[in-house]
N, CA, C and O atoms as CSV, one atom per row, in Angstrom:
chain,resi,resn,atom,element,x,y,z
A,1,UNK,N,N,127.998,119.503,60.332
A,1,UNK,CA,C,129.382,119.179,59.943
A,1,UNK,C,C,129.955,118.101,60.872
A,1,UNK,O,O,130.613,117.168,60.412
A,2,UNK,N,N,129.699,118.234,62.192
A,2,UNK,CA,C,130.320,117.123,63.368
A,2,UNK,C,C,129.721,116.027,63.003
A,2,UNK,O,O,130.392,115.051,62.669
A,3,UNK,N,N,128.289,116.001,63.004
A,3,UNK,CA,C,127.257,115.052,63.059
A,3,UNK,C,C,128.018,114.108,61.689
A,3,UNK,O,O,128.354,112.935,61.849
A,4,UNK,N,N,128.186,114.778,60.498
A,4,UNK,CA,C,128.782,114.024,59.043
A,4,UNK,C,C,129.836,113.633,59.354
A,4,UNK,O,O,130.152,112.749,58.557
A,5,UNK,N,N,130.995,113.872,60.474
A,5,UNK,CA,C,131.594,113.325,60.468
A,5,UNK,C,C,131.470,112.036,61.599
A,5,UNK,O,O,132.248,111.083,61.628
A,6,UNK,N,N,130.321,112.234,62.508
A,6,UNK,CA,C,130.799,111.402,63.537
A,6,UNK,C,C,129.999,110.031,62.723
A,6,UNK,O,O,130.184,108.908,63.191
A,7,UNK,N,N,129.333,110.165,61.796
A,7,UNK,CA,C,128.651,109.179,60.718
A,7,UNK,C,C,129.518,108.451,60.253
A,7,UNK,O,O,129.506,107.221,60.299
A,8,UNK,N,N,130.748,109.468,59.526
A,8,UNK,CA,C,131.825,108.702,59.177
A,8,UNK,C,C,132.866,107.755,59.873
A,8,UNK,O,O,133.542,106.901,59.299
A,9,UNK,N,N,132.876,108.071,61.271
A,9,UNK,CA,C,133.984,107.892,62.268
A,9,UNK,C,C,133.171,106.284,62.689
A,9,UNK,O,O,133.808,105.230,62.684
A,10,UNK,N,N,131.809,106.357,63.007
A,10,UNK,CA,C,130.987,105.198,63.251
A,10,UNK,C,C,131.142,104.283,61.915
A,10,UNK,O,O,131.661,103.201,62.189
A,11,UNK,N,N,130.924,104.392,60.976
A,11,UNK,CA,C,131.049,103.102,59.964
A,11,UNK,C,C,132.678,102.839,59.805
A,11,UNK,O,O,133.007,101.803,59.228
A,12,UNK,N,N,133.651,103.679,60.264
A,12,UNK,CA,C,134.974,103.489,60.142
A,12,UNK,C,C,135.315,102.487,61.277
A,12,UNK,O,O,136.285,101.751,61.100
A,13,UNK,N,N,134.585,102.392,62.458
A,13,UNK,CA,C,134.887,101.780,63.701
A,13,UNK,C,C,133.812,100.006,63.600
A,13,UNK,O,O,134.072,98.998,64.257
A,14,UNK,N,N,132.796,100.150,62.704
A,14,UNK,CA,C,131.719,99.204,62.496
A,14,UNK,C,C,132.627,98.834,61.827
A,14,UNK,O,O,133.428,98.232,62.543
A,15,UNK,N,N,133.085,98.896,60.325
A,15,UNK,CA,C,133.992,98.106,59.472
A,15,UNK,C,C,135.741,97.413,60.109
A,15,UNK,O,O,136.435,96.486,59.690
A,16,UNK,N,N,135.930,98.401,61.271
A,16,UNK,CA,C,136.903,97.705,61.686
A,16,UNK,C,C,136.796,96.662,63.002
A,16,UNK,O,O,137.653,95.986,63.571
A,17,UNK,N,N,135.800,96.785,63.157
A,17,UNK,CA,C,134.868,95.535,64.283
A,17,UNK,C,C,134.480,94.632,63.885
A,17,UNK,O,O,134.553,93.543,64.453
A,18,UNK,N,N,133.912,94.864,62.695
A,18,UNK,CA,C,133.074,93.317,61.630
A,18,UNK,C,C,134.298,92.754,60.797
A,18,UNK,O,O,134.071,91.693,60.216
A,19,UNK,N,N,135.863,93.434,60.614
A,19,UNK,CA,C,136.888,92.663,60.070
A,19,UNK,C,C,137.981,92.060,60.958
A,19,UNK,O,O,139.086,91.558,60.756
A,20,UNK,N,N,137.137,92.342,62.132
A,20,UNK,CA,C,138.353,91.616,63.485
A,20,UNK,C,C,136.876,90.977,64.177
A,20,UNK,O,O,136.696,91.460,65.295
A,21,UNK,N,N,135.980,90.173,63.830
A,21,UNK,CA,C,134.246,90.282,64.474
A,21,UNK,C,C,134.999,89.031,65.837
A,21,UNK,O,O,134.358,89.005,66.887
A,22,UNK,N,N,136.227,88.126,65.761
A,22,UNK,CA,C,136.502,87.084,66.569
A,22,UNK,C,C,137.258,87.814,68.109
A,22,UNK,O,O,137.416,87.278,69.206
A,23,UNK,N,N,137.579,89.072,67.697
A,23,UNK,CA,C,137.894,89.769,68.824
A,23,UNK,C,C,137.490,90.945,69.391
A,23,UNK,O,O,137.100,91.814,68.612
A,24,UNK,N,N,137.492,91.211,70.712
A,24,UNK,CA,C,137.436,92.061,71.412
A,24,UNK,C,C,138.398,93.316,71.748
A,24,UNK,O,O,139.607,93.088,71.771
A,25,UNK,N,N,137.894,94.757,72.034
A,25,UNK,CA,C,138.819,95.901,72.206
A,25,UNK,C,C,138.232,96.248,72.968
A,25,UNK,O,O,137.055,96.121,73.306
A,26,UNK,N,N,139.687,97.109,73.566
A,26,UNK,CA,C,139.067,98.782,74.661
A,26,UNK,C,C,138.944,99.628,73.697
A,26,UNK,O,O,139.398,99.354,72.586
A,27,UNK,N,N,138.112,101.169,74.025
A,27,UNK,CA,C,138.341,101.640,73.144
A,27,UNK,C,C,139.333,102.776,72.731
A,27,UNK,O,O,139.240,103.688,71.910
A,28,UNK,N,N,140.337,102.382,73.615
A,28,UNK,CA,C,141.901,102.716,73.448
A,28,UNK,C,C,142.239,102.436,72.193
A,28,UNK,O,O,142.369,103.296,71.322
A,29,UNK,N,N,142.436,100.945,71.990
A,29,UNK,CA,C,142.616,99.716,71.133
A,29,UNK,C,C,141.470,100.524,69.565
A,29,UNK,O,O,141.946,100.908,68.497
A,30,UNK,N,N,140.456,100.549,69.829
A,30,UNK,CA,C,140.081,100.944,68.720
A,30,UNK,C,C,140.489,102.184,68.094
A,30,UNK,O,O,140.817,102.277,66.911
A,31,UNK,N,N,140.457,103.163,68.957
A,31,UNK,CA,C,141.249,104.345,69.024
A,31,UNK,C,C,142.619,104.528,68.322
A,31,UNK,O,O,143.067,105.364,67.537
A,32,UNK,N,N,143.021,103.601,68.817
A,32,UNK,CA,C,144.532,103.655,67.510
A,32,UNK,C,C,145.024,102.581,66.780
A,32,UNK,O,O,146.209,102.459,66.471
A,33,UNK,N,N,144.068,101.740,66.477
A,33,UNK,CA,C,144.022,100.836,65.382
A,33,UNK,C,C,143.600,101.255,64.453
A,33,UNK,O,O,143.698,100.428,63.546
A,34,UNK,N,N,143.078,102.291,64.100
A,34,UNK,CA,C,142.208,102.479,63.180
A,34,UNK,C,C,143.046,104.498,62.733
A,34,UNK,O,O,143.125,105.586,63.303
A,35,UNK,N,N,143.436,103.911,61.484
A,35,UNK,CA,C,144.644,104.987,61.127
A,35,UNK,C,C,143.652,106.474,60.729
A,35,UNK,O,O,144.295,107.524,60.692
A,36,UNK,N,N,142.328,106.544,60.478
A,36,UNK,CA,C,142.030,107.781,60.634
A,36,UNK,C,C,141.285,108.427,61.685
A,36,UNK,O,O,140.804,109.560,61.712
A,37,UNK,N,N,141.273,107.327,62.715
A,37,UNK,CA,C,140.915,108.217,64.038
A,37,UNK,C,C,142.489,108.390,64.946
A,37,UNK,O,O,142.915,109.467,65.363
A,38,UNK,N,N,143.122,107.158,65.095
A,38,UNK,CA,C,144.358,107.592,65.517
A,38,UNK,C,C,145.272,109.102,64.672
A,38,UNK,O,O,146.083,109.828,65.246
A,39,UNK,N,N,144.904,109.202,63.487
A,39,UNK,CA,C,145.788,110.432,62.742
A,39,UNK,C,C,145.027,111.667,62.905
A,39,UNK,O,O,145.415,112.602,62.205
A,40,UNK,N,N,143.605,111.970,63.999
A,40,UNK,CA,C,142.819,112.776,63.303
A,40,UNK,C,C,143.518,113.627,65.117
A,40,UNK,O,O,143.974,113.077,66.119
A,41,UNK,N,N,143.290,115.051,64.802
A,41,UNK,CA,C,143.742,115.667,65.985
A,41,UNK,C,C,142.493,116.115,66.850
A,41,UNK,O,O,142.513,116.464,68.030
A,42,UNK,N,N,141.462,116.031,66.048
A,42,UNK,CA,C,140.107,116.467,67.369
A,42,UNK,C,C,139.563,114.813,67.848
A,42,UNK,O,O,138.481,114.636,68.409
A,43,UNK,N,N,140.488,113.728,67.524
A,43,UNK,CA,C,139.740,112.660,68.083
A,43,UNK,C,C,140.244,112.475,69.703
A,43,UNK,O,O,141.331,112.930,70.060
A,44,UNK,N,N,139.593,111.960,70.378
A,44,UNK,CA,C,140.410,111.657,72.003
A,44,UNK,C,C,139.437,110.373,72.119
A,44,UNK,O,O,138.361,110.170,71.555
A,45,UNK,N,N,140.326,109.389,73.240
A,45,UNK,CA,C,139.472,108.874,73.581
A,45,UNK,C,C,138.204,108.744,74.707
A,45,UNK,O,O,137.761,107.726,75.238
A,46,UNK,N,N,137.787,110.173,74.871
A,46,UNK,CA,C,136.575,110.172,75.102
A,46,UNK,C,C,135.540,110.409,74.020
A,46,UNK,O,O,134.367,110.036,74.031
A,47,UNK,N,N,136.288,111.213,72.925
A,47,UNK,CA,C,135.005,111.148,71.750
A,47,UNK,C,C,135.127,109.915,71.213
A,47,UNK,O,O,134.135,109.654,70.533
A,48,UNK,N,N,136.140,108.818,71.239
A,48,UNK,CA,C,135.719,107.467,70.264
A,48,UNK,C,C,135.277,106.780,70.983
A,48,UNK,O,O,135.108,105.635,70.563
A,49,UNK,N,N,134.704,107.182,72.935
A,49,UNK,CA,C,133.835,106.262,73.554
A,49,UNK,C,C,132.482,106.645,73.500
A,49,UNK,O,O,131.601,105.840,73.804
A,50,UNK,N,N,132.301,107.469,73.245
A,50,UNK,CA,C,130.537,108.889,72.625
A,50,UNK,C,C,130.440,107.602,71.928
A,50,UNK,O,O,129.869,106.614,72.391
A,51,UNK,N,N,131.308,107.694,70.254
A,51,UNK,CA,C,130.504,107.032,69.871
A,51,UNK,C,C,130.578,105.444,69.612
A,51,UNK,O,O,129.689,104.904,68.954
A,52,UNK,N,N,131.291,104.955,69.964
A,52,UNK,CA,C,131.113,103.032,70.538
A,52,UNK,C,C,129.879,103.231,71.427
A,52,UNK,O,O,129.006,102.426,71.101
A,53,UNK,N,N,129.502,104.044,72.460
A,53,UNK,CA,C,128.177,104.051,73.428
A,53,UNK,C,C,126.775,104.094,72.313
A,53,UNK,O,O,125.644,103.616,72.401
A,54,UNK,N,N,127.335,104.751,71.460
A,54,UNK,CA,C,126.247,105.446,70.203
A,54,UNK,C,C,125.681,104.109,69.288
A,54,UNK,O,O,124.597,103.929,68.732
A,55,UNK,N,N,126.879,103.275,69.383
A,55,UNK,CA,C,126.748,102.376,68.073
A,55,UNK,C,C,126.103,100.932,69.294
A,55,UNK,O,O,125.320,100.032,68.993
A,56,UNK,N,N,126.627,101.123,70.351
A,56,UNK,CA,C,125.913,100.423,71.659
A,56,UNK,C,C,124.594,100.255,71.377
A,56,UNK,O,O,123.954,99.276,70.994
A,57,UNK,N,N,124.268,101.487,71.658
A,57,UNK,CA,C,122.867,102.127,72.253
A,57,UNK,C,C,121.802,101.543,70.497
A,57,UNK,O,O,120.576,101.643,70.483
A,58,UNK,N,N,122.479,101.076,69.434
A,58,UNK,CA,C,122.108,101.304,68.293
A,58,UNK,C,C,122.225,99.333,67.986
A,58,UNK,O,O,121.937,98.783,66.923
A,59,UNK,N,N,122.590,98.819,68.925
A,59,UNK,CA,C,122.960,97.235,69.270
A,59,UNK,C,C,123.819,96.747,67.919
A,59,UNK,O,O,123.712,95.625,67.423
A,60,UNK,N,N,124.651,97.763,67.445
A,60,UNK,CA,C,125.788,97.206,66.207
A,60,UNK,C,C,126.708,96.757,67.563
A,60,UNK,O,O,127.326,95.728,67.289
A,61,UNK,N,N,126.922,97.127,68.650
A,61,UNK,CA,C,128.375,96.957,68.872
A,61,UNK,C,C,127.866,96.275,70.529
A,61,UNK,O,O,127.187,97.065,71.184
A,62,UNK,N,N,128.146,94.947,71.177
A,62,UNK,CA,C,128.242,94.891,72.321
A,62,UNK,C,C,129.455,94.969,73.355
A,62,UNK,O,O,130.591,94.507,73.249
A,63,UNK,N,N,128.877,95.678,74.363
A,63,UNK,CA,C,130.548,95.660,75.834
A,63,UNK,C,C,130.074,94.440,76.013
A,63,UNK,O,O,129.024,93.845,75.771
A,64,UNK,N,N,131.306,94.163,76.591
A,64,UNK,CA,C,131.560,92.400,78.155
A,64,UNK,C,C,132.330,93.706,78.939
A,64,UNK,O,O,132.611,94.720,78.300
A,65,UNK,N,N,132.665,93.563,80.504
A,65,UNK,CA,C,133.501,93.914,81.130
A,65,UNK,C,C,134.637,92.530,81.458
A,65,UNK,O,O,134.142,91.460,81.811
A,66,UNK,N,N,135.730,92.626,81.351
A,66,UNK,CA,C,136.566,91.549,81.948
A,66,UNK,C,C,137.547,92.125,82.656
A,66,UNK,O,O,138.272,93.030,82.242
A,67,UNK,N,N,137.604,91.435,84.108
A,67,UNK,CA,C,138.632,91.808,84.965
A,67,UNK,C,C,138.482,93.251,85.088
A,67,UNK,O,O,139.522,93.869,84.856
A,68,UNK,N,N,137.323,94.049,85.435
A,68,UNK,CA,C,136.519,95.196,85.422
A,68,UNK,C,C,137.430,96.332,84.301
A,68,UNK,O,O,137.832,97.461,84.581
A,69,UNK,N,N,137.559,95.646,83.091
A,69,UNK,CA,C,137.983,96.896,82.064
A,69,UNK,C,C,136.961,96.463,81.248
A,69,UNK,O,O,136.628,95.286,81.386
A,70,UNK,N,N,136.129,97.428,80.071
A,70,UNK,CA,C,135.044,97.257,79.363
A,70,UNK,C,C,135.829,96.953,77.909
A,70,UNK,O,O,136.907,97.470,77.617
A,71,UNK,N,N,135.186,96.143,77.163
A,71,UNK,CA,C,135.985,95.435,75.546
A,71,UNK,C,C,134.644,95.466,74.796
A,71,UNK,O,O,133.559,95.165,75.296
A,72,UNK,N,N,134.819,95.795,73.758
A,72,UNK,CA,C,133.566,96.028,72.625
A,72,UNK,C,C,134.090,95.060,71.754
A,72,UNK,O,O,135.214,94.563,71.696
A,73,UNK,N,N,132.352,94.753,70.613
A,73,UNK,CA,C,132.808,93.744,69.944
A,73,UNK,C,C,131.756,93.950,69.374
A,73,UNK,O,O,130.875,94.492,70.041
A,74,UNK,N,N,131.339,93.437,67.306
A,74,UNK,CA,C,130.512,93.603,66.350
A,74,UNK,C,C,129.696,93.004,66.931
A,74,UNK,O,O,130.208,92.044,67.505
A,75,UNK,N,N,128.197,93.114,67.150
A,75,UNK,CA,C,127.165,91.987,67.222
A,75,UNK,C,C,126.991,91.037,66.116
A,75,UNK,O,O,126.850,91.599,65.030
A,76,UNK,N,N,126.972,90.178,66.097
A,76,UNK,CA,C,127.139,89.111,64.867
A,76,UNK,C,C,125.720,88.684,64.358
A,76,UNK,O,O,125.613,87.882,63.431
């Protein structure tokens, strides 16, 4: 049941990365840009950094660090 959703939560965060692909986020920023993880009550942002690390680790999504805060961004 988690797993189906964290499937869902990842292509919700991929589609909102590949329609902003010219910019960069924390994943604060993604966290509440995105109206069904910001509206959902078991999201925090340590579970929407699980899975940005997930989609990392999976090379959809690269970090930069700037000015030592970490910003994600679609791999193009």
């Amino acid at each position: 049941e988690k797993q189906k959703a964290n499937v869902a939560y990842k292509e919700l965060i991929l589609a909102y990365l590949s329609d902003h692909s010219e910019e960069k986020f924390t994943i604060t920023e993604i966290w509440k840009n995105i109206p069904d993880l910001a509206d959902n009550e078991e999201m925090s942002n340590q579970r929407v950094s699980a899975l940005v690390r997930q989609l990392k680790e999976d090379n959809l999504v690269k970090k930069e660090e700037i000015k030592r805060k970490a910003y994600f961004s679609i791999v193009a």
